[in-house]
Structure formats: structure tokens, C-alpha cells
């Protein structure tokens, strides 16, 4: 067998070396390109601060302060004047209805009753005397009336007898009236005598005692306050002062959580019982009283404690939320935010079907018949098609305007879609609601009354909801996305629309390194 010559081996080895060198160069070049792209992407992503879209709970609460008090507090006073001779209860004592609390010296009223009884006896004696005179006058008149028939006495004597009888009758009536008058006066004194015994009008607990034994109370102008009784400390109330800017969110039945300084490690619960209309103005600040019912069955809470309360006006569980900073971000460079797409009104990007998608999600929760579902699908598809045509027309108008250098086009279409922004007027929102009602008229016609009302409420909520544009970071660039805002706790806000959990929304731009 013959062996290859040395020149052939050398040529093969040199070709392999050249091929290996070329491969190495290409590998290095590819690695350099990859590293450059990664550096560019990292640099672009590092140019923005972001916040993730998270799923969680949002609790909207109104903070206020107030004071705990008994549900019903009764002030016990005295209707008569006199010296307090005895006090039978003290602070914190439990009392029952009708229980004697204190006594006032009754001697004055006992003497007045004795005097009244004597006057009544005297009036009765006068009545007996008047009745005797009346009987005598009656007999005298009767005799003279018979004699005048036989003309044995003068007619004038009969008239005098009749006048004497009338006078006797009047004296009897006067004596009877005097008896009634003296009896009534005596009864008034008996009532005042009974008032010398101070009794509890309710079952409850003595909160305050304002008198001491031997003290004289005077009730000439108004009843002096002797005791304050809390009717039932198992049920208490808080009267909160809520600012006028927040009172519109407060409704009866909302939950209230509160703390008191006496028990800083405990949190108590209550419920809004009443929103009163009696506004109070102090230092040009208008507040409204809100009454909160509190269960105090264990007797922990005490009247008069200062309360720091939060009224839970809204709670959303398991919703998408994002930091509020993402809602305020606006890119300084329109080219970095999607160019023409960023300049387009947010309602027009992605087909402008945000409200339709939200309505579709709501309708899915209703128990629709196949006929109703088919009617909704037909109306929704037709509405999407109309909005897609509007979007394409807007894009064409925008491109024409940009080529001409005139910026955003103005016109009826622009004004109409602008109504979905945060600054949309009530009139625009009303027109939007009417348009959606027209678009889904066939579907609404298939619903019963309760279903129709539910869909109408949802349409009203969607049309009045605030919609803003946020910027999602994609491949190192902020891409505009329209979202609908919901509840906010001041730090995070509920959002829905073209975002999902885990998306990174731009909250700001980082300062470039020098």
C-alpha cells in the first residue's frame, strides 16, 4: 500500500487549521453580538423604574376619631327643692327601674298636706252649714208658694223666699267647689311629697353622682342634675366626625374597625348605624356625625374613651393592582413609548374593545340561556367590528397628520374617543352609555327585568369608570396599554384591561449615568 506524500498531508493540515480559525472567529463574533445585545437590552431596561402587576386585596377606609358612649344615657334630676337627706347609690352601681336612688327632706310637704287636710275639713263644714240653710230656704219658699194661692200672703213675700232659696243653693255650690279646690291642692302636695323620693327611670349603671348628703337642691328654674345613668353598656355607640369630602362614601351597614388608647393591642369592630345630616362647621371645616353601633357584651369598653376608627367603605379581594406611581408615569420621549401608537388616544389602541371585554367578563357571571348568549355574542362582535373600523380610520388619519407634520388630528372622532379619558365630562360619558345601550339593544331585549337592571348598572359603572394609559416594559421599551381603574387605598390601585399578573409597568425613568 502506498503512503500519501508529505505535501498532501501538509495541505490537509493547513486547511483544517484555517477552517478551525474561521469557526473560532465566527464563534467570537457571535458571542460578541450576543453580549452587545444583552448589554443594550439591560441598558434599556435599566433606564426605567418598574412596578409589577400583582394580585391581592385592596381595602379602602376612611379614618376618623370619636368618643364612646352608652347607646342611651338618662339624666336623673329633681323636680322639687329641698335638702338631700339620704343617698342610696354610688358610682358604677347597677340599678333597676323604680329603685330608690336618694331622698329629699319631706317635712315641708308633709306639713302642707296636713294643712290641706284641715282646709278640706273646714270646707266640708261650710258645706254642711250651707246645705242646712238651703233646706230651710226651700221649706220657707214651699209654704209661701202654697199660701199665695189662697191669697194669705203677699206676692212680694214669695219672691223674697225664692231669692233666699237661690242664695242658699249658690252657697252650697261654693262650698262644694272649695272642697274640690282644697282636695286638688292637697293632691299636688302629695305628688311633690312622692317626688322627694328620687327613683331610677331605667335599668342601668350609675355613671355620675352630682350630689352629697345634706346638700340643698333648688329647682326653681330648671331641674338640677343628680345622677347620670347609662341604660345598657352591653351595646354602645361611637359618634364620629367625618369630613365632607368623605361623607359621600359612607353608608349604613358598613364595617368599622377601631382602637382605643386603653387597649392599644386590641382591635374592635362596629357597624355604621346612622349618617346624620346635622353638619358642623369648625374653622371652615365641615364634618358630619356618623353613629357607629358597637357590641360590648364583655364589658371591656368604657364610656368616654377616645376612638381612632376606620370606616371600610370598599374592599376588593383577589384583584389586579399596581403601585400608584405607574399611573402617573408619562414618557418624555414619544418615540420610546411606541411612536404613533403612543400618540393615539388610549381608547383606540388594540381595537378599543376594553369596555366590551369588561362587559363580556360580567355577562359570563350571569346565567344566560343559549338564546341570550347568542344575542350577546352577535352584538359584541358587531360592536368590535365597528370599533376596529374606527381604529383603522384613526390610524390612517394620524399617519396622514404626522406626514404633514400637523400632529394629532382634531375632529368629532377624536372628541368622541377622548371621552374615555380621566377628564371625560358627564355629557360624554352619558353619550358613551347611550351608544353601548344601542349597540347591545338586541341582547338587552332578551333579558328579564332583574338581568336587565344588572347589565344596565354594569354599563353605567363601565362608562363612568376612569381609564388611563400605563406603560408596560417590553424588550426594554415602554409600550402604552389602556387600563380601567378601580378602588384605591392611596398606595395601590385596582386595574383591569390589557395587563396581567406579573407585567412590569413603568413608574419612572432613571437618571443617565455620567
Coordinates of N, CA, C and O in Angstrom, one line a residue, residues 77-78 80-89 101-106 195-198 209-218 224-227:
X77 N -82.9 64.0 87.5 CA -83.0 65.3 88.2 C -84.0 65.3 89.3 O -84.7 64.3 89.6
X78 N -84.2 66.5 89.9 CA -85.2 66.7 90.9 C -86.2 67.8 90.5 O -85.7 68.9 90.0
X80 N -88.3 69.1 92.6 CA -88.6 69.9 93.8 C -87.4 70.4 94.4 O -86.3 69.9 94.1
X81 N -87.5 71.4 95.3 CA -86.4 71.9 96.0 C -86.4 71.3 97.4 O -87.4 71.0 98.0
X82 N -85.2 71.2 98.0 CA -85.1 70.7 99.4 C -83.7 70.2 99.7 O -82.8 70.2 98.8
X83 N -83.6 69.8 100.9 CA -82.3 69.3 101.4 C -82.2 67.8 101.2 O -83.1 67.0 101.5
X84 N -81.1 67.3 100.6 CA -80.9 65.9 100.4 C -80.6 65.2 101.7 O -79.6 65.6 102.4
X85 N -81.4 64.3 102.1 CA -81.2 63.6 103.4 C -80.5 62.2 103.3 O -79.9 61.8 104.3
X86 N -80.7 61.6 102.1 CA -80.1 60.3 102.0 C -79.8 60.0 100.6 O -80.5 60.3 99.6
X87 N -78.6 59.3 100.3 CA -78.2 58.8 99.0 C -77.9 57.4 99.1 O -77.1 56.9 99.9
X88 N -78.6 56.6 98.3 CA -78.5 55.1 98.4 C -77.7 54.4 97.4 O -77.6 53.2 97.4
X89 N -77.2 55.2 96.3 CA -76.4 54.6 95.3 C -75.1 55.4 95.1 O -75.0 56.6 95.5
X101 N -83.0 56.0 94.6 CA -81.6 56.5 94.5 C -81.3 57.5 95.6 O -80.1 57.4 96.1
X102 N -82.2 58.3 96.0 CA -81.9 59.3 97.0 C -83.3 59.8 97.6 O -84.3 59.6 97.0
X103 N -83.2 60.5 98.7 CA -84.4 61.1 99.3 C -84.1 62.6 99.7 O -83.0 62.9 100.1
X104 N -85.1 63.4 99.6 CA -85.1 64.8 99.9 C -86.0 65.0 101.1 O -87.0 64.3 101.3
X105 N -85.6 65.9 102.0 CA -86.4 66.1 103.3 C -87.9 66.4 102.9 O -88.2 67.3 102.2
X106 N -88.8 65.5 103.4 CA -90.2 65.7 103.1 C -91.1 66.5 104.1 O -92.3 66.6 103.9
X195 N -92.3 63.0 95.1 CA -91.1 63.4 94.4 C -89.9 63.6 95.3 O -88.7 63.7 94.8
X196 N -90.1 63.6 96.6 CA -88.9 63.7 97.5 C -88.1 62.4 97.5 O -87.0 62.3 97.9
X197 N -88.7 61.3 96.9 CA -88.0 60.1 96.8 C -87.6 60.0 95.3 O -88.4 59.9 94.4
X198 N -86.2 60.0 95.0 CA -85.7 60.0 93.7 C -85.5 58.5 93.3 O -84.8 57.8 93.9
X209 N -72.6 60.9 89.9 CA -73.4 61.3 91.0 C -73.0 62.7 91.4 O -71.8 62.9 91.7
X210 N -74.0 63.7 91.3 CA -73.6 65.1 91.4 C -74.0 65.7 92.8 O -73.9 66.9 92.9
X211 N -74.5 64.9 93.7 CA -74.9 65.4 95.0 C -74.3 64.7 96.1 O -73.8 63.6 96.0
X212 N -74.4 65.3 97.3 CA -73.9 64.7 98.6 C -75.0 64.9 99.6 O -75.8 65.8 99.6
X213 N -75.0 64.0 100.6 CA -76.0 64.1 101.7 C -75.9 65.5 102.4 O -74.8 66.0 102.7
X214 N -77.0 66.1 102.6 CA -77.0 67.4 103.3 C -77.0 68.6 102.3 O -77.3 69.7 102.7
X215 N -76.8 68.3 101.0 CA -76.8 69.4 100.0 C -78.2 69.8 99.7 O -79.1 68.9 99.7
X216 N -78.4 71.0 99.5 CA -79.7 71.6 99.1 C -79.8 71.7 97.6 O -78.9 72.3 97.0
X217 N -80.9 71.2 97.0 CA -81.1 71.4 95.6 C -82.2 72.4 95.4 O -83.2 72.4 96.2
X218 N -82.1 73.2 94.4 CA -83.1 74.2 94.1 C -83.6 74.0 92.7 O -82.8 74.0 91.7
X224 N -82.3 70.3 88.7 CA -80.9 70.1 88.9 C -80.6 68.6 88.6 O -81.4 67.7 88.8
X225 N -79.4 68.4 88.0 CA -79.0 67.0 87.6 C -78.4 66.3 88.8 O -77.4 66.8 89.4
X226 N -78.9 65.2 89.2 CA -78.5 64.5 90.4 C -77.6 63.2 90.0 O -76.6 63.0 90.6
X227 N -78.1 62.5 89.0 CA -77.4 61.3 88.6 C -77.4 61.2 87.1 O -78.3 61.7 86.4

